[in-house]
mmCIF file with all atom_site columns, C-alpha atoms in Angstrom:
data_model
loop_
_atom_site.group_PDB
_atom_site.id
_atom_site.type_symbol
_atom_site.label_atom_id
_atom_site.label_alt_id
_atom_site.label_comp_id
_atom_site.label_asym_id
_atom_site.label_entity_id
_atom_site.label_seq_id
_atom_site.pdbx_PDB_ins_code
_atom_site.Cartn_x
_atom_site.Cartn_y
_atom_site.Cartn_z
_atom_site.occupancy
_atom_site.B_iso_or_equiv
_atom_site.pdbx_formal_charge
_atom_site.auth_seq_id
_atom_site.auth_comp_id
_atom_site.auth_asym_id
_atom_site.auth_atom_id
_atom_site.pdbx_PDB_model_num
ATOM 1   C CA . MET A 1 1   ? -11.027 -5.472  24.300 1.00 82.00 ? 1   MET A CA 1
ATOM 2   C CA . ASN A 1 2   ? -11.190 -2.323  26.511 1.00 90.00 ? 2   ASN A CA 1
ATOM 3   C CA . ALA A 1 3   ? -9.629  0.927   25.698 1.00 88.00 ? 3   ALA A CA 1
ATOM 4   C CA . THR A 1 4   ? -6.555  0.363   28.290 1.00 91.00 ? 4   THR A CA 1
ATOM 5   C CA . ALA A 1 5   ? -5.913  -2.964  26.759 1.00 93.00 ? 5   ALA A CA 1
ATOM 6   C CA . LEU A 1 6   ? -5.997  -1.635  23.193 1.00 95.00 ? 6   LEU A CA 1
ATOM 7   C CA . GLN A 1 7   ? -3.588  1.182   24.207 1.00 96.00 ? 7   GLN A CA 1
ATOM 8   C CA . ASP A 1 8   ? -1.298  -1.373  25.697 1.00 96.00 ? 8   ASP A CA 1
ATOM 9   C CA . ALA A 1 9   ? -1.348  -3.570  22.692 1.00 97.00 ? 9   ALA A CA 1
ATOM 10  C CA . LEU A 1 10  ? -0.827  -0.770  20.349 1.00 98.00 ? 10  LEU A CA 1
ATOM 11  C CA . ALA A 1 11  ? 2.041   0.558   22.275 1.00 98.00 ? 11  ALA A CA 1
ATOM 12  C CA . GLN A 1 12  ? 3.778   -2.801  22.400 1.00 98.00 ? 12  GLN A CA 1
ATOM 13  C CA . LYS A 1 13  ? 3.319   -3.090  18.660 1.00 98.00 ? 13  LYS A CA 1
ATOM 14  C CA . ALA A 1 14  ? 4.575   0.389   18.099 1.00 98.00 ? 14  ALA A CA 1
ATOM 15  C CA . ASP A 1 15  ? 7.621   -0.279  19.953 1.00 98.00 ? 15  ASP A CA 1
ATOM 16  C CA . ARG A 1 16  ? 8.394   -3.501  18.139 1.00 99.00 ? 16  ARG A CA 1
ATOM 17  C CA . MET A 1 17  ? 7.763   -1.519  14.767 1.00 99.00 ? 17  MET A CA 1
ATOM 18  C CA . GLN A 1 18  ? 10.309  1.061   15.910 1.00 98.00 ? 18  GLN A CA 1
ATOM 19  C CA . ARG A 1 19  ? 12.727  -1.685  16.592 1.00 99.00 ? 19  ARG A CA 1
ATOM 20  C CA . CYS A 1 20  ? 12.264  -3.284  13.279 1.00 99.00 ? 20  CYS A CA 1
ATOM 21  C CA . ILE A 1 21  ? 12.510  -0.096  11.368 1.00 99.00 ? 21  ILE A CA 1
ATOM 22  C CA . ALA A 1 22  ? 15.847  0.796   13.284 1.00 99.00 ? 22  ALA A CA 1
ATOM 23  C CA . ARG A 1 23  ? 17.229  -2.467  12.485 1.00 99.00 ? 23  ARG A CA 1
ATOM 24  C CA . ALA A 1 24  ? 16.244  -2.312  8.609  1.00 99.00 ? 24  ALA A CA 1
ATOM 25  C CA . ARG A 1 25  ? 17.894  1.109   8.445  1.00 99.00 ? 25  ARG A CA 1
ATOM 26  C CA . GLU A 1 26  ? 20.961  -0.037  10.307 1.00 99.00 ? 26  GLU A CA 1
ATOM 27  C CA . GLU A 1 27  ? 21.456  -3.033  8.035  1.00 98.00 ? 27  GLU A CA 1
ATOM 28  C CA . LEU A 1 28  ? 21.129  -0.630  5.124  1.00 98.00 ? 28  LEU A CA 1
ATOM 29  C CA . ARG A 1 29  ? 23.610  1.787   6.607  1.00 98.00 ? 29  ARG A CA 1
ATOM 30  C CA . LEU A 1 30  ? 26.110  -1.060  7.376  1.00 98.00 ? 30  LEU A CA 1
ATOM 31  C CA . ALA A 1 31  ? 25.955  -2.362  3.701  1.00 98.00 ? 31  ALA A CA 1
ATOM 32  C CA . GLY A 1 32  ? 26.425  1.120   2.459  1.00 96.00 ? 32  GLY A CA 1
ATOM 33  C CA . ALA A 1 33  ? 27.198  0.993   -1.363 1.00 96.00 ? 33  ALA A CA 1
ATOM 34  C CA . HIS A 1 34  ? 27.259  -2.798  -1.205 1.00 97.00 ? 34  HIS A CA 1
ATOM 35  C CA . PHE A 1 35  ? 23.693  -3.319  -0.055 1.00 97.00 ? 35  PHE A CA 1
ATOM 36  C CA . ALA A 1 36  ? 22.692  -4.738  -3.659 1.00 94.00 ? 36  ALA A CA 1
ATOM 37  C CA . SER A 1 37  ? 25.306  -7.387  -3.275 1.00 96.00 ? 37  SER A CA 1
ATOM 38  C CA . ASP A 1 38  ? 25.406  -7.947  0.521  1.00 97.00 ? 38  ASP A CA 1
ATOM 39  C CA . PHE A 1 39  ? 22.718  -10.730 0.783  1.00 95.00 ? 39  PHE A CA 1
ATOM 40  C CA . THR A 1 40  ? 22.986  -11.074 4.469  1.00 97.00 ? 40  THR A CA 1
ATOM 41  C CA . ARG A 1 41  ? 22.061  -7.439  5.096  1.00 98.00 ? 41  ARG A CA 1
ATOM 42  C CA . GLN A 1 42  ? 19.400  -7.380  2.521  1.00 96.00 ? 42  GLN A CA 1
ATOM 43  C CA . ASP A 1 43  ? 17.796  -10.412 4.158  1.00 96.00 ? 43  ASP A CA 1
ATOM 44  C CA . ALA A 1 44  ? 17.862  -8.843  7.540  1.00 98.00 ? 44  ALA A CA 1
ATOM 45  C CA . ALA A 1 45  ? 16.737  -5.363  6.325  1.00 98.00 ? 45  ALA A CA 1
ATOM 46  C CA . ILE A 1 46  ? 13.787  -6.912  4.269  1.00 97.00 ? 46  ILE A CA 1
ATOM 47  C CA . LEU A 1 47  ? 12.670  -9.314  6.949  1.00 97.00 ? 47  LEU A CA 1
ATOM 48  C CA . ASN A 1 48  ? 12.486  -6.296  9.474  1.00 98.00 ? 48  ASN A CA 1
ATOM 49  C CA . VAL A 1 49  ? 10.533  -4.135  6.967  1.00 98.00 ? 49  VAL A CA 1
ATOM 50  C CA . GLN A 1 50  ? 8.199   -7.220  6.573  1.00 97.00 ? 50  GLN A CA 1
ATOM 51  C CA . ARG A 1 51  ? 7.776   -7.310  10.304 1.00 98.00 ? 51  ARG A CA 1
ATOM 52  C CA . ALA A 1 52  ? 7.149   -3.610  10.631 1.00 98.00 ? 52  ALA A CA 1
ATOM 53  C CA . CYS A 1 53  ? 4.603   -3.706  7.822  1.00 98.00 ? 53  CYS A CA 1
ATOM 54  C CA . GLU A 1 54  ? 2.879   -6.687  9.591  1.00 98.00 ? 54  GLU A CA 1
ATOM 55  C CA . LEU A 1 55  ? 2.866   -4.874  12.831 1.00 98.00 ? 55  LEU A CA 1
ATOM 56  C CA . ALA A 1 56  ? 1.189   -1.859  11.015 1.00 98.00 ? 56  ALA A CA 1
ATOM 57  C CA . ILE A 1 57  ? -1.515  -4.128  9.539  1.00 98.00 ? 57  ILE A CA 1
ATOM 58  C CA . ASP A 1 58  ? -2.148  -5.631  13.058 1.00 98.00 ? 58  ASP A CA 1
ATOM 59  C CA . MET A 1 59  ? -2.481  -2.260  14.567 1.00 98.00 ? 59  MET A CA 1
ATOM 60  C CA . ALA A 1 60  ? -4.856  -1.095  12.079 1.00 98.00 ? 60  ALA A CA 1
ATOM 61  C CA . ASN A 1 61  ? -7.020  -4.196  12.432 1.00 98.00 ? 61  ASN A CA 1
ATOM 62  C CA . MET A 1 62  ? -7.031  -4.011  16.040 1.00 97.00 ? 62  MET A CA 1
ATOM 63  C CA . PHE A 1 63  ? -8.031  -0.405  16.183 1.00 97.00 ? 63  PHE A CA 1
ATOM 64  C CA . ILE A 1 64  ? -10.914 -1.090  13.593 1.00 97.00 ? 64  ILE A CA 1
ATOM 65  C CA . ALA A 1 65  ? -12.169 -4.092  15.422 1.00 96.00 ? 65  ALA A CA 1
ATOM 66  C CA . HIS A 1 66  ? -12.183 -2.171  18.831 1.00 95.00 ? 66  HIS A CA 1
ATOM 67  C CA . HIS A 1 67  ? -14.168 0.579   17.117 1.00 95.00 ? 67  HIS A CA 1
ATOM 68  C CA . GLN A 1 68  ? -16.471 -2.058  15.275 1.00 95.00 ? 68  GLN A CA 1
ATOM 69  C CA . TRP A 1 69  ? -15.991 -0.424  11.857 1.00 96.00 ? 69  TRP A CA 1
ATOM 70  C CA . GLY A 1 70  ? -16.319 -3.792  10.031 1.00 94.00 ? 70  GLY A CA 1
ATOM 71  C CA . LEU A 1 71  ? -13.902 -6.464  8.956  1.00 95.00 ? 71  LEU A CA 1
ATOM 72  C CA . PRO A 1 72  ? -11.359 -5.485  6.224  1.00 97.00 ? 72  PRO A CA 1
ATOM 73  C CA . ARG A 1 73  ? -10.922 -8.160  3.654  1.00 97.00 ? 73  ARG A CA 1
ATOM 74  C CA . SER A 1 74  ? -7.341  -6.874  3.093  1.00 97.00 ? 74  SER A CA 1
ATOM 75  C CA . ALA A 1 75  ? -4.542  -4.688  4.529  1.00 96.00 ? 75  ALA A CA 1
ATOM 76  C CA . ARG A 1 76  ? -5.257  -2.264  1.765  1.00 96.00 ? 76  ARG A CA 1
ATOM 77  C CA . GLU A 1 77  ? -8.871  -2.185  2.789  1.00 97.00 ? 77  GLU A CA 1
ATOM 78  C CA . ALA A 1 78  ? -7.836  -1.561  6.379  1.00 98.00 ? 78  ALA A CA 1
ATOM 79  C CA . PHE A 1 79  ? -5.937  1.430   5.703  1.00 98.00 ? 79  PHE A CA 1
ATOM 80  C CA . ALA A 1 80  ? -8.558  2.652   3.472  1.00 98.00 ? 80  ALA A CA 1
ATOM 81  C CA . LEU A 1 81  ? -11.105 2.198   6.374  1.00 97.00 ? 81  LEU A CA 1
ATOM 82  C CA . LEU A 1 82  ? -8.940  4.371   8.547  1.00 98.00 ? 82  LEU A CA 1
ATOM 83  C CA . GLY A 1 83  ? -8.979  7.057   5.867  1.00 97.00 ? 83  GLY A CA 1
ATOM 84  C CA . GLU A 1 84  ? -12.860 6.887   5.514  1.00 97.00 ? 84  GLU A CA 1
ATOM 85  C CA . HIS A 1 85  ? -13.002 7.372   9.267  1.00 96.00 ? 85  HIS A CA 1
ATOM 86  C CA . GLN A 1 86  ? -10.782 10.532  8.995  1.00 96.00 ? 86  GLN A CA 1
ATOM 87  C CA . LEU A 1 87  ? -7.831  8.977   11.091 1.00 95.00 ? 87  LEU A CA 1
ATOM 88  C CA . LEU A 1 88  ? -5.541  9.345   8.087  1.00 96.00 ? 88  LEU A CA 1
ATOM 89  C CA . PRO A 1 89  ? -5.309  11.652  4.963  1.00 96.00 ? 89  PRO A CA 1
ATOM 90  C CA . GLY A 1 90  ? -5.665  10.165  1.551  1.00 96.00 ? 90  GLY A CA 1
ATOM 91  C CA . GLU A 1 91  ? -1.880  10.370  0.863  1.00 97.00 ? 91  GLU A CA 1
ATOM 92  C CA . GLN A 1 92  ? -0.981  8.481   3.911  1.00 97.00 ? 92  GLN A CA 1
ATOM 93  C CA . VAL A 1 93  ? -3.579  5.787   3.119  1.00 98.00 ? 93  VAL A CA 1
ATOM 94  C CA . GLN A 1 94  ? -1.760  5.396   -0.269 1.00 98.00 ? 94  GLN A CA 1
ATOM 95  C CA . ALA A 1 95  ? 1.661   5.399   1.272  1.00 97.00 ? 95  ALA A CA 1
ATOM 96  C CA . LEU A 1 96  ? 0.546   2.566   3.625  1.00 98.00 ? 96  LEU A CA 1
ATOM 97  C CA . GLN A 1 97  ? -0.984  0.733   0.800  1.00 97.00 ? 97  GLN A CA 1
ATOM 98  C CA . HIS A 1 98  ? 2.182   0.964   -1.364 1.00 96.00 ? 98  HIS A CA 1
ATOM 99  C CA . MET A 1 99  ? 4.016   -0.340  1.693  1.00 96.00 ? 99  MET A CA 1
ATOM 100 C CA . VAL A 1 100 ? 1.694   -3.454  1.746  1.00 95.00 ? 100 VAL A CA 1
ATOM 101 C CA . GLY A 1 101 ? 2.515   -3.761  -1.995 1.00 94.00 ? 101 GLY A CA 1
ATOM 102 C CA . PHE A 1 102 ? 6.142   -3.740  -1.271 1.00 95.00 ? 102 PHE A CA 1
ATOM 103 C CA . ARG A 1 103 ? 5.893   -6.326  1.625  1.00 95.00 ? 103 ARG A CA 1
ATOM 104 C CA . ASN A 1 104 ? 3.773   -8.532  -0.810 1.00 94.00 ? 104 ASN A CA 1
ATOM 105 C CA . ILE A 1 105 ? 6.630   -8.600  -3.301 1.00 93.00 ? 105 ILE A CA 1
ATOM 106 C CA . ALA A 1 106 ? 9.222   -9.174  -0.651 1.00 92.00 ? 106 ALA A CA 1
ATOM 107 C CA . VAL A 1 107 ? 7.147   -12.085 0.584  1.00 92.00 ? 107 VAL A CA 1
ATOM 108 C CA . HIS A 1 108 ? 5.862   -13.681 -2.495 1.00 92.00 ? 108 HIS A CA 1
ATOM 109 C CA . GLN A 1 109 ? 8.284   -12.673 -5.299 1.00 86.00 ? 109 GLN A CA 1
ATOM 110 C CA . TYR A 1 110 ? 11.600  -11.868 -3.450 1.00 78.00 ? 110 TYR A CA 1
ATOM 111 C CA . ASP A 1 111 ? 13.502  -12.519 -6.651 1.00 83.00 ? 111 ASP A CA 1
ATOM 112 C CA . ALA A 1 112 ? 11.654  -9.760  -8.258 1.00 83.00 ? 112 ALA A CA 1
ATOM 113 C CA . LEU A 1 113 ? 12.664  -7.220  -5.592 1.00 92.00 ? 113 LEU A CA 1
ATOM 114 C CA . ASP A 1 114 ? 14.631  -4.414  -7.028 1.00 93.00 ? 114 ASP A CA 1
ATOM 115 C CA . MET A 1 115 ? 17.345  -3.805  -4.291 1.00 94.00 ? 115 MET A CA 1
ATOM 116 C CA . ASP A 1 116 ? 17.663  -0.038  -5.410 1.00 95.00 ? 116 ASP A CA 1
ATOM 117 C CA . ILE A 1 117 ? 13.798  0.347   -4.580 1.00 95.00 ? 117 ILE A CA 1
ATOM 118 C CA . ALA A 1 118 ? 14.061  -1.553  -1.481 1.00 96.00 ? 118 ALA A CA 1
ATOM 119 C CA . ALA A 1 119 ? 16.922  0.725   -0.283 1.00 97.00 ? 119 ALA A CA 1
ATOM 120 C CA . ALA A 1 120 ? 14.854  3.829   -1.115 1.00 96.00 ? 120 ALA A CA 1
ATOM 121 C CA . VAL A 1 121 ? 11.872  2.348   0.779  1.00 97.00 ? 121 VAL A CA 1
ATOM 122 C CA . ILE A 1 122 ? 13.901  1.672   3.895  1.00 98.00 ? 122 ILE A CA 1
ATOM 123 C CA . ALA A 1 123 ? 15.698  4.981   3.840  1.00 97.00 ? 123 ALA A CA 1
ATOM 124 C CA . HIS A 1 124 ? 12.664  7.276   2.992  1.00 96.00 ? 124 HIS A CA 1
ATOM 125 C CA . ARG A 1 125 ? 9.375   5.458   3.132  1.00 96.00 ? 125 ARG A CA 1
ATOM 126 C CA . LEU A 1 126 ? 9.095   3.706   6.518  1.00 97.00 ? 126 LEU A CA 1
ATOM 127 C CA . ASP A 1 127 ? 7.982   6.712   8.387  1.00 96.00 ? 127 ASP A CA 1
ATOM 128 C CA . ALA A 1 128 ? 4.494   6.137   6.934  1.00 97.00 ? 128 ALA A CA 1
ATOM 129 C CA . LEU A 1 129 ? 4.396   3.200   9.361  1.00 98.00 ? 129 LEU A CA 1
ATOM 130 C CA . THR A 1 130 ? 5.665   5.200   12.325 1.00 97.00 ? 130 THR A CA 1
ATOM 131 C CA . GLN A 1 131 ? 2.970   7.961   11.583 1.00 97.00 ? 131 GLN A CA 1
ATOM 132 C CA . LEU A 1 132 ? 0.255   5.396   11.551 1.00 98.00 ? 132 LEU A CA 1
ATOM 133 C CA . ALA A 1 133 ? 1.378   4.065   14.828 1.00 98.00 ? 133 ALA A CA 1
ATOM 134 C CA . ALA A 1 134 ? 1.453   7.523   16.294 1.00 97.00 ? 134 ALA A CA 1
ATOM 135 C CA . VAL A 1 135 ? -2.034  8.291   15.004 1.00 97.00 ? 135 VAL A CA 1
ATOM 136 C CA . LEU A 1 136 ? -3.436  5.154   16.342 1.00 98.00 ? 136 LEU A CA 1
ATOM 137 C CA . LEU A 1 137 ? -1.945  5.513   19.786 1.00 96.00 ? 137 LEU A CA 1
ATOM 138 C CA . GLN A 1 138 ? -2.969  9.115   20.142 1.00 96.00 ? 138 GLN A CA 1
ATOM 139 C CA . ARG A 1 139 ? -6.503  8.480   19.020 1.00 93.00 ? 139 ARG A CA 1
ATOM 140 C CA . SER A 1 140 ? -6.722  5.338   21.352 1.00 91.00 ? 140 SER A CA 1
ATOM 141 C CA . LEU A 1 141 ? -5.627  7.762   24.218 1.00 88.00 ? 141 LEU A CA 1
ATOM 142 C CA . ASP A 1 142 ? -8.147  10.494  23.032 1.00 83.00 ? 142 ASP A CA 1
ATOM 143 C CA . SER A 1 143 ? -11.006 7.988   22.981 1.00 72.00 ? 143 SER A CA 1
ATOM 144 C CA . SER A 1 144 ? -10.361 6.632   26.475 1.00 63.00 ? 144 SER A CA 1
ATOM 145 C CA . ALA A 1 145 ? -9.891  10.166  28.240 1.00 52.00 ? 145 ALA A CA 1
ATOM 146 C CA . PRO A 1 146 ? -12.526 10.799  30.762 1.00 48.00 ? 146 PRO A CA 1
ATOM 147 C CA . GLU A 1 147 ? -15.085 13.291  29.592 1.00 44.00 ? 147 GLU A CA 1
ATOM 148 C CA . SER A 1 148 ? -14.900 16.664  31.492 1.00 40.00 ? 148 SER A CA 1
ATOM 149 C CA . PRO A 1 149 ? -18.221 17.443  33.350 1.00 42.00 ? 149 PRO A CA 1
#
């Protein structure tokens, strides 16, 4: 994949991610104090968080593959690789890895999901995903800029 194709793919995924995050937050806002008992809004919000996380994982893996940094065996490892290559500070790597953990619980152990924690994640933790998208987009633009003579 050339640099332009990478930028286009990352931009499309970042846009979809933003829509998912906005939708999750809108469902939380609309449910208000009843989020824990509003199963329809919970499902819509959590599904959009899952999608946003999967888009972040896809973006990380695309960027890693483009730069030929290896083949991560897991999403957690993909984010760690971005940290090892100084794209992300350690605390952001950890925040993204926690998001993967949250996503895994939502996907595989939905009944174990604490809705107070889910609401806090939706309200306060999804910015880690948008920060990742911004970094990857900026770095893909920087790496494709023509070098000055």
